[in-house]
Tab-separated table of C-alpha atoms in Angstrom:
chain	number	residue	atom	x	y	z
A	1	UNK	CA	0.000	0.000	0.000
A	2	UNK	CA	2.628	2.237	0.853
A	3	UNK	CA	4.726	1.668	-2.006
A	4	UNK	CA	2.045	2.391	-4.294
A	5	UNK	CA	1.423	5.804	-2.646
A	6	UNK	CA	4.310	6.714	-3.491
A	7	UNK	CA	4.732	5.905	-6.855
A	8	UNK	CA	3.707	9.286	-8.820
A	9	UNK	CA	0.889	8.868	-11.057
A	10	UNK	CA	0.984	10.248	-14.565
A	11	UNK	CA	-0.164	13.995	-15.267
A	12	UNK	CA	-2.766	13.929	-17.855
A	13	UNK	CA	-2.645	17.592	-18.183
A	14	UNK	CA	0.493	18.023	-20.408
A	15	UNK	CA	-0.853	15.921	-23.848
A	16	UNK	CA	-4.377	18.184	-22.890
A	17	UNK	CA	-2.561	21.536	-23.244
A	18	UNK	CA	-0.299	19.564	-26.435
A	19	UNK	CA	-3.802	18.488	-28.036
A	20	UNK	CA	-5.389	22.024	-28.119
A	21	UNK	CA	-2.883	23.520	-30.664
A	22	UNK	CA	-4.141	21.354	-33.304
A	23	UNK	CA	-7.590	22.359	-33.013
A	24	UNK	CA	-6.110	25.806	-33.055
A	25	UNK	CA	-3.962	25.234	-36.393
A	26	UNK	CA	-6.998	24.360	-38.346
A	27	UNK	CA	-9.755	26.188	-37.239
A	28	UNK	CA	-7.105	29.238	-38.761
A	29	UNK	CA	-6.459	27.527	-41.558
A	30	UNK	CA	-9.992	27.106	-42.217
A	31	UNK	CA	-10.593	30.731	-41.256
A	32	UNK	CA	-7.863	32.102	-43.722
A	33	UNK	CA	-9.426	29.708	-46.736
A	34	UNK	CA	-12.649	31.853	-46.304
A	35	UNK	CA	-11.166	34.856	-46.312
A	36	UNK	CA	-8.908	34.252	-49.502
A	37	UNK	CA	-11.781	32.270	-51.460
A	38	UNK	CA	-13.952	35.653	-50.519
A	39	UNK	CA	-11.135	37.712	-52.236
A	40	UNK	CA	-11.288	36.290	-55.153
A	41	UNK	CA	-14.436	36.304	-55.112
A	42	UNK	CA	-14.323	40.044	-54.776
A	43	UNK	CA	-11.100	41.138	-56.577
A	44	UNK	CA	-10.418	37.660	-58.967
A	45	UNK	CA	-6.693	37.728	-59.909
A	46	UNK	CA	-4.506	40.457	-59.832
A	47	UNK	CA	-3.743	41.982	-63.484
A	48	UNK	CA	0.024	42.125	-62.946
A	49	UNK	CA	2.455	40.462	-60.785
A	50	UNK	CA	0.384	37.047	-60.002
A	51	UNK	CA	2.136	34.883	-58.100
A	52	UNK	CA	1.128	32.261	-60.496
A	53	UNK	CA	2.611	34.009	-63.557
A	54	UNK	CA	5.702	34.839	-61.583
A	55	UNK	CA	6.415	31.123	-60.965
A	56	UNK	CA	4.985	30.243	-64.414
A	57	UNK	CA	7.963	33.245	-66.002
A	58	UNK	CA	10.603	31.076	-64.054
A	59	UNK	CA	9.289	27.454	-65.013
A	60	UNK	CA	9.836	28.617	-68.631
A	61	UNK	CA	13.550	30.166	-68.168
A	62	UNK	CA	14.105	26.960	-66.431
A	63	UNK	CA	12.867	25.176	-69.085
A	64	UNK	CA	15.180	26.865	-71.254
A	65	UNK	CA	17.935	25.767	-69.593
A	66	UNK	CA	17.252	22.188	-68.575
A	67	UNK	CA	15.371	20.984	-72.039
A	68	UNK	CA	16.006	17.784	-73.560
A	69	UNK	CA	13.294	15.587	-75.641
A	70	UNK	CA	13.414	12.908	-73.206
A	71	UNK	CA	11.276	11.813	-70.063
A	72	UNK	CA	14.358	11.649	-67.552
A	73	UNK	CA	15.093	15.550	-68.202
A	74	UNK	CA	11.323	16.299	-67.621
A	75	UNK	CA	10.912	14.383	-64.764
A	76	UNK	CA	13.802	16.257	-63.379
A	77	UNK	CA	12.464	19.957	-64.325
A	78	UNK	CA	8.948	18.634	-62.816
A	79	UNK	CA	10.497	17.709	-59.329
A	80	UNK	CA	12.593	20.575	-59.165
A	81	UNK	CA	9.582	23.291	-59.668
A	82	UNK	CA	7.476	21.093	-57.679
A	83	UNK	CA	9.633	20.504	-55.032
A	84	UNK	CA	10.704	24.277	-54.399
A	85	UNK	CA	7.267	25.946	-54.233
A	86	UNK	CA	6.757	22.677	-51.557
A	87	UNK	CA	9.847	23.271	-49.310
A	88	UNK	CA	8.523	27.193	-49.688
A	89	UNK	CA	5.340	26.760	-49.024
A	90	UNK	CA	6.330	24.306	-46.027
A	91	UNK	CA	9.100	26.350	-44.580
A	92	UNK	CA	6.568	29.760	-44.369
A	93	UNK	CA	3.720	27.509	-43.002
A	94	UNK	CA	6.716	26.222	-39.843
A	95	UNK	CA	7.624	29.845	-39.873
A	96	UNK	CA	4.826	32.389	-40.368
A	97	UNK	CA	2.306	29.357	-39.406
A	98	UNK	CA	3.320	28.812	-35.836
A	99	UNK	CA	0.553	31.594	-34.591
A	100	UNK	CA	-2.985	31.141	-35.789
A	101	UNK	CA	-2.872	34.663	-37.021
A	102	UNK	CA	-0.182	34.259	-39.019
A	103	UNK	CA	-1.225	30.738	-40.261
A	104	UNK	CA	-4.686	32.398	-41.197
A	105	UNK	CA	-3.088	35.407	-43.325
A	106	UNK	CA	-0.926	33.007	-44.995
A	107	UNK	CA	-3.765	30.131	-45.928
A	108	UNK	CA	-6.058	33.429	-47.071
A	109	UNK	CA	-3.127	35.004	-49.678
A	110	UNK	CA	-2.544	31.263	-50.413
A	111	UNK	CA	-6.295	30.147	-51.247
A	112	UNK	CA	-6.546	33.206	-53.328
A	113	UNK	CA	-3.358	32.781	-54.908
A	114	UNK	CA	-4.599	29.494	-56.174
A	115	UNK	CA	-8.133	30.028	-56.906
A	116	UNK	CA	-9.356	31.363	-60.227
A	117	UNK	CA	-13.111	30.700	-60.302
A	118	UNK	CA	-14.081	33.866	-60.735
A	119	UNK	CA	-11.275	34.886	-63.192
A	120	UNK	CA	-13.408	31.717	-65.387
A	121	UNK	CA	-16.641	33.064	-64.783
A	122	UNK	CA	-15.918	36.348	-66.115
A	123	UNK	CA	-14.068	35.405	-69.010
A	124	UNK	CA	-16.734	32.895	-70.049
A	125	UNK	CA	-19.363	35.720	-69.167
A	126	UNK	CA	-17.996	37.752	-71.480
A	127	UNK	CA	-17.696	35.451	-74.299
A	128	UNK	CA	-21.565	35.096	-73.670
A	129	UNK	CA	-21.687	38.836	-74.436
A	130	UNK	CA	-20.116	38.898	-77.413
A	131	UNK	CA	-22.188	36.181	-78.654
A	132	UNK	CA	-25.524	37.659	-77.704
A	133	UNK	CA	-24.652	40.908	-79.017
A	134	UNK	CA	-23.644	38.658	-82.418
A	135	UNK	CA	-19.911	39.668	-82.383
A	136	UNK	CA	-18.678	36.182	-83.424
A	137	UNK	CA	-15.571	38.090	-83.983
A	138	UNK	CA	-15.283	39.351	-80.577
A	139	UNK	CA	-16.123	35.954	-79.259
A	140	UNK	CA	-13.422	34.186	-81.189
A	141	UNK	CA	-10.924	36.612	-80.064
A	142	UNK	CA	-11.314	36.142	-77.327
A	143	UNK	CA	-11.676	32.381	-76.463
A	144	UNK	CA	-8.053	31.327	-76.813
A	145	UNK	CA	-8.338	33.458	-72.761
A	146	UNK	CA	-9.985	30.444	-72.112
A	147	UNK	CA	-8.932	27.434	-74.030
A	148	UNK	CA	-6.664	26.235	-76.401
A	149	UNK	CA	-9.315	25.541	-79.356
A	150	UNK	CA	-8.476	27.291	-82.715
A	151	UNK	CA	-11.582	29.319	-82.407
A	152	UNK	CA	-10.960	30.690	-86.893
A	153	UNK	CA	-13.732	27.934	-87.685
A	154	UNK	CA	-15.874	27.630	-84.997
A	155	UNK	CA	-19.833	29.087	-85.216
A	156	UNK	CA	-21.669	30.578	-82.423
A	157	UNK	CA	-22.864	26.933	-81.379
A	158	UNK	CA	-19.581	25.843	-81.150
A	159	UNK	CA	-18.143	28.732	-79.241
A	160	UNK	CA	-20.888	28.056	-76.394
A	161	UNK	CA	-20.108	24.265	-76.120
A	162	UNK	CA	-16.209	25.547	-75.931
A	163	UNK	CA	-17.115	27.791	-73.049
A	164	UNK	CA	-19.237	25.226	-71.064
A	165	UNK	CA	-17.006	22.417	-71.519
A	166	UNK	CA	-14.077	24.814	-70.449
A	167	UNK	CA	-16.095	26.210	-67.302
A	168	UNK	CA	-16.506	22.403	-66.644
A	169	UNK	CA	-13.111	21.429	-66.743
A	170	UNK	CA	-11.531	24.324	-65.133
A	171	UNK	CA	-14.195	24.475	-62.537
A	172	UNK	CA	-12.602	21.548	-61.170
A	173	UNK	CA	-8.691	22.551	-61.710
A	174	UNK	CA	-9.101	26.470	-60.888
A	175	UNK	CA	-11.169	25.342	-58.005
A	176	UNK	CA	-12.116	22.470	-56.764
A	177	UNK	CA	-8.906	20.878	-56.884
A	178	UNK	CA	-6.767	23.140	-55.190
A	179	UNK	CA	-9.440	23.088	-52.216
A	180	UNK	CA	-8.972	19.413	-51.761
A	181	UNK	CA	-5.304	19.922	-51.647
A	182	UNK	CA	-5.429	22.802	-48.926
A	183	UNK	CA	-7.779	20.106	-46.852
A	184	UNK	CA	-5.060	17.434	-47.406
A	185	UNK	CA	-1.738	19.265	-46.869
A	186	UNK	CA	-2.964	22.604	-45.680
A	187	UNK	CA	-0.913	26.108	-47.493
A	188	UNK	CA	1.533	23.899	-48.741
A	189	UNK	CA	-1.044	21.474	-50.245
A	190	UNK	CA	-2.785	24.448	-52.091
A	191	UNK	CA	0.284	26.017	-53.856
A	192	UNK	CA	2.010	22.804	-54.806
A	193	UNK	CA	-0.833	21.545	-56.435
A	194	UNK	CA	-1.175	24.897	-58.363
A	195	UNK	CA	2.479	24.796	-59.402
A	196	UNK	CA	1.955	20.976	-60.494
A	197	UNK	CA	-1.311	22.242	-62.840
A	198	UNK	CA	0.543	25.539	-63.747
A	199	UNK	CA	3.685	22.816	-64.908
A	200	UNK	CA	0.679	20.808	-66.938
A	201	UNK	CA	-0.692	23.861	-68.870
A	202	UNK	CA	2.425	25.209	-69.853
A	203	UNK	CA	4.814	21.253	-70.669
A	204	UNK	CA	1.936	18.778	-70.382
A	205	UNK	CA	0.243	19.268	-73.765
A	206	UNK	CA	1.228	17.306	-76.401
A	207	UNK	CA	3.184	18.820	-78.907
A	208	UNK	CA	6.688	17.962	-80.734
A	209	UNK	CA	8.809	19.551	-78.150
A	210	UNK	CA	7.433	18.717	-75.393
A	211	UNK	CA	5.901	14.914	-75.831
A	212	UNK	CA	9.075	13.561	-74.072
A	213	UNK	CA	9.817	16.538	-71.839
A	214	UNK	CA	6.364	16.987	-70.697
A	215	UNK	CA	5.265	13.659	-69.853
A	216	UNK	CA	6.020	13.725	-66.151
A	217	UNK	CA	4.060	16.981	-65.657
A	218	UNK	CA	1.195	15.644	-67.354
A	219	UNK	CA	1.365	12.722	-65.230
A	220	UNK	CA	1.596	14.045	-61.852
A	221	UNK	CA	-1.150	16.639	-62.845
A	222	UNK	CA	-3.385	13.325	-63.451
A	223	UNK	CA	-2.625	11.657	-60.021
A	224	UNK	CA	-2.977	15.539	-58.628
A	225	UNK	CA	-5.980	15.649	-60.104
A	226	UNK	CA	-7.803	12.685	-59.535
A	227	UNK	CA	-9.723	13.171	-56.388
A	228	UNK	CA	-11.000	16.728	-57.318
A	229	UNK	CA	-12.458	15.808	-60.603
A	230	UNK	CA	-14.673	13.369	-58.686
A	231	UNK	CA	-15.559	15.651	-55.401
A	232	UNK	CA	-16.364	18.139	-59.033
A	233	UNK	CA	-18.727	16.037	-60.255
A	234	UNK	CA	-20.036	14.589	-56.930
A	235	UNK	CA	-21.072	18.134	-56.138
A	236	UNK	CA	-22.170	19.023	-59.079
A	237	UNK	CA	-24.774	16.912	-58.309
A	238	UNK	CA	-25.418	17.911	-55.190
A	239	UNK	CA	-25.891	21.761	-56.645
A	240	UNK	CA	-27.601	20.529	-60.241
A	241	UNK	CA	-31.194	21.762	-60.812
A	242	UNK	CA	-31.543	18.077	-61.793
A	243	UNK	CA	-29.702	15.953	-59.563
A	244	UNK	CA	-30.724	12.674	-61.117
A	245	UNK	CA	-29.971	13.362	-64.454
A	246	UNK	CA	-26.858	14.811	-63.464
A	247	UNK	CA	-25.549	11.703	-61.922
A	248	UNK	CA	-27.043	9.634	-64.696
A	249	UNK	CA	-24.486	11.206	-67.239
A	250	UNK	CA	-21.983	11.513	-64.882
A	251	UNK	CA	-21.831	7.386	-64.294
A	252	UNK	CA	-23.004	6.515	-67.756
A	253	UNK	CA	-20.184	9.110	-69.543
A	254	UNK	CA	-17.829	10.267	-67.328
A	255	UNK	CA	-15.478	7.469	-67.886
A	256	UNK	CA	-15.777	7.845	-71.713
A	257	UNK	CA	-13.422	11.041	-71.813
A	258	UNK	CA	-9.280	10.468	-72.675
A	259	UNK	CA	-8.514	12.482	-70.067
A	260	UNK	CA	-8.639	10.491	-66.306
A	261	UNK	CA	-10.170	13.738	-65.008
A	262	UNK	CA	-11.702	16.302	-67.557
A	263	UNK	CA	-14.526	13.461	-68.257
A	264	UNK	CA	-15.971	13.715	-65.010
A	265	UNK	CA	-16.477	17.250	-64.356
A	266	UNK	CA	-17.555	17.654	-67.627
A	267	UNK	CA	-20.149	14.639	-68.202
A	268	UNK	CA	-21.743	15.546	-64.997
A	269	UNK	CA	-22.175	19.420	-66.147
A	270	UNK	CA	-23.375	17.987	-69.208
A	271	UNK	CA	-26.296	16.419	-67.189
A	272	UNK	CA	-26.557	19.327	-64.522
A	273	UNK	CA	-27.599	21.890	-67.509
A	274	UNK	CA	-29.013	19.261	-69.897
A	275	UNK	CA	-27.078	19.765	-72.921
A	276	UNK	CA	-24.869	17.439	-74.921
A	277	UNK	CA	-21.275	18.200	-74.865
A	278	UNK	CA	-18.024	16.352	-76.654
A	279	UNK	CA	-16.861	15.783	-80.283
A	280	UNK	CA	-15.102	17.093	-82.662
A	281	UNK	CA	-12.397	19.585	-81.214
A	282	UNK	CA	-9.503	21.362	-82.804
A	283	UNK	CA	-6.664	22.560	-81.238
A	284	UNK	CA	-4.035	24.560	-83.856
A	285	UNK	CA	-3.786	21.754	-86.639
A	286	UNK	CA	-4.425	18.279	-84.343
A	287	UNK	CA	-8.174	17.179	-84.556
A	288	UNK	CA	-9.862	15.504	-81.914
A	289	UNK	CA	-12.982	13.017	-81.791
A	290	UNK	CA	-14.160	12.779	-78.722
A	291	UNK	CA	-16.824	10.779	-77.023
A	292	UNK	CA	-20.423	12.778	-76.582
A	293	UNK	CA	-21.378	13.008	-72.942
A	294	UNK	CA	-24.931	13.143	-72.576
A	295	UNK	CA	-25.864	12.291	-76.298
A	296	UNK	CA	-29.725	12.137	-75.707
A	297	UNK	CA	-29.632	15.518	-74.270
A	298	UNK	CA	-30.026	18.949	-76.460
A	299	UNK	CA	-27.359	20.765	-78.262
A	300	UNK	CA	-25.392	23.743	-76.027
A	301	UNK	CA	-26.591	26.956	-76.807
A	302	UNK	CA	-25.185	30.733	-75.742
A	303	UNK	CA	-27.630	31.102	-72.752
A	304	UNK	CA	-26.085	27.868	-71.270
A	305	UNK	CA	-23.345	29.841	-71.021
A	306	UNK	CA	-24.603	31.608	-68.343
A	307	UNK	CA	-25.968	28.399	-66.491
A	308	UNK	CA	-22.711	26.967	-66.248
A	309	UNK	CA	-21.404	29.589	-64.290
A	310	UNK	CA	-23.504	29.792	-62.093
A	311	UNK	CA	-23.417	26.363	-61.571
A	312	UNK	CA	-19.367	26.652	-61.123
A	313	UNK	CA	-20.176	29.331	-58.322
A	314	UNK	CA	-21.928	26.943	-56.168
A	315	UNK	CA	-20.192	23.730	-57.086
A	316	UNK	CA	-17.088	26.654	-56.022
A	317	UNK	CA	-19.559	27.118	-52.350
A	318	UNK	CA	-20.161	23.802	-52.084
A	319	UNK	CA	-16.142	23.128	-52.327
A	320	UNK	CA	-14.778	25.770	-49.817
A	321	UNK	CA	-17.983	24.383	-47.194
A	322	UNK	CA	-16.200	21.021	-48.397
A	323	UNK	CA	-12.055	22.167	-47.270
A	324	UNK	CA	-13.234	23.552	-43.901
A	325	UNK	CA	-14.998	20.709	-42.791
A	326	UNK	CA	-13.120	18.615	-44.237
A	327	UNK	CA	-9.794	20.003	-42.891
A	328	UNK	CA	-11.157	20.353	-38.999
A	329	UNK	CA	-12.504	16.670	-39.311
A	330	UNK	CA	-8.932	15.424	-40.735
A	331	UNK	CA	-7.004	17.622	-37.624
A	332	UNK	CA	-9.201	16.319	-35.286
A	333	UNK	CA	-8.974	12.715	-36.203
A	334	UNK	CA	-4.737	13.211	-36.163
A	335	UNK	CA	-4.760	14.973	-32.855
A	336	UNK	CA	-6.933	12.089	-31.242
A	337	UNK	CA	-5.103	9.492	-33.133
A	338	UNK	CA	-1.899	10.840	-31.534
A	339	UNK	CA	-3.184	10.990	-28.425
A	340	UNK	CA	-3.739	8.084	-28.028
């Protein structure tokens, strides 16, 4: 008896006061993600001196330097841009980051560093103009802002199924995506994952110079890519006027697509506005035939236009409601996982 009365007993105290930083960490994480999706909601991107464009100016001198037509030499330039805006993003988040004001600042000029929905919106708005006004001039002029489709042929018809299949598509890169990645990995997760799409646009595509060099780019912006394009089309359902027929094309099509990703946000905006979208596309000289997503469904026309984004601004709602939950559910679950 005595012996045991002596024998101190473990303080419970210290892992309680340990445990509520966590909690602390991501409720101003979550509170900075707000406030930068609300900025761009407000402002959109800055006109000059994006972040984005700055890293995007030193991806192509790198490129420059470090070019060779094969895979190894691509791989090499991916990791290397990858990897620094990662060990950036990581050593501000262990710097700046350690006080929940400063994490919050720096997750709000992160998410709206990485967020272009409403850059989309108002470029595919005013396409939609231009159309309406019947400036099919205007409209082709402008619609390389939003695609890489050699708008010279292309009829007013055509120009609207451009600009819904690109609000689609980018809904879930500009977006989506980059939300998942901030409820993931936090800051860092949100600019890496814009650096690896940023890598994608500008090496990924396939042309002469850069089918060898821009294979790894393309590849990590699939795997990068993958769970956003489904939580895309998940909640486009969920925000669809017609749920059921949304999710109908979405299952039946969204698989039919060459892309791993683009299918799915696409196919199920296809079936959230009810219009068929897919096949022929040209980009430059290379022609593409591509499956029709939601073939019983009518043709795209320039008041669609309009639908589509506002479908992309809540499917954008429904995403940010998404990372905040999402990231205070995953913090939560680590904190009493390492507690115990």
């Amino acid at each position: 008896m005595t012996a045991r009365a002596l024998t101190p007993r473990p303080s419970i105290l210290p892992p309680a006061r340990a445990s509520a930083r966590p909690p602390a960490r991501a409720a101003a994480f979550a509170l900075g993600a707000v406030a930068g999706y609300a900025a761009d909601a407000r402002f959109a991107d800055p006109r000059r001196g994006h972040p984005v464009a700055v890293f995007g100016g030193a991806a192509a001198r790198l490129e420059r330097r470090l070019w060779r037509d094969h895979r190894a030499a691509g791989a090499g330039y991916t990791a290397l841009c990858v990897g620094a805006v990662a060990a950036g993003a990581l050593a501000l988040d262990r710097t700046v980051g350690r006080r929940p004001l400063g994490r919050a600042a720096l997750a709000a000029a992160a998410t709206w560093t990485v967020l272009g929905g409403t850059s989309l919106t108002r470029e595919a708005r005013t396409i939609g103009r231009s159309l309406k006004d019947g400036d099919l001039a205007a409209a082709r002029e402008r619609l390389p802002h939003l695609c890489g489709r050699d708008p010279s042929a292309l009829d007013e018809q055509q120009i609207a199924r451009a600009v819904v299949e690109s609000v689609a598509e980018n809904t879930a890169d500009a977006v989506v995506n980059a939300l998942v990645w901030g409820t993931l990995a936090g800051t860092p997760g949100l600019l890496a994952f814009r650096a690896v799409n940023t890598l994608d646009a500008m090496v990924g595509h396939r042309s002469p110079r850069h089918a060898r060099f821009g294979w790894a780019s393309a590849r990590l912006d699939d795997v990068a890519g993958w769970p956003g394009a489904r939580l895309t089309a998940l909640l486009t359902v969920a925000a669809a006027p017609h749920p059921r027929t949304a999710w109908r094309v979405w299952r039946r099509d969204g698989s039919a697509h060459p892309s791993p990703n683009a299918g799915q946000a696409e196919s199920a905006f296809a079936g959230a506005v009810g219009v068929r979208l897919g096949g022929t596309l040209q980009y430059g000289t290379r022609v593409e035939h591509r499956p029709v997503l939601g073939a019983e469904l009518r043709p795209v026309t320039v008041d669609d236009i309009e639908r589509a984004c506002a479908l992309s601004r809540r499917v954008g709602a429904l995403a940010l409601g998404t990372t905040v939950a999402g990231h205070l559910a995953l913090r939560a679950f680590r904190t009493r996982r390492g507690g115990a």
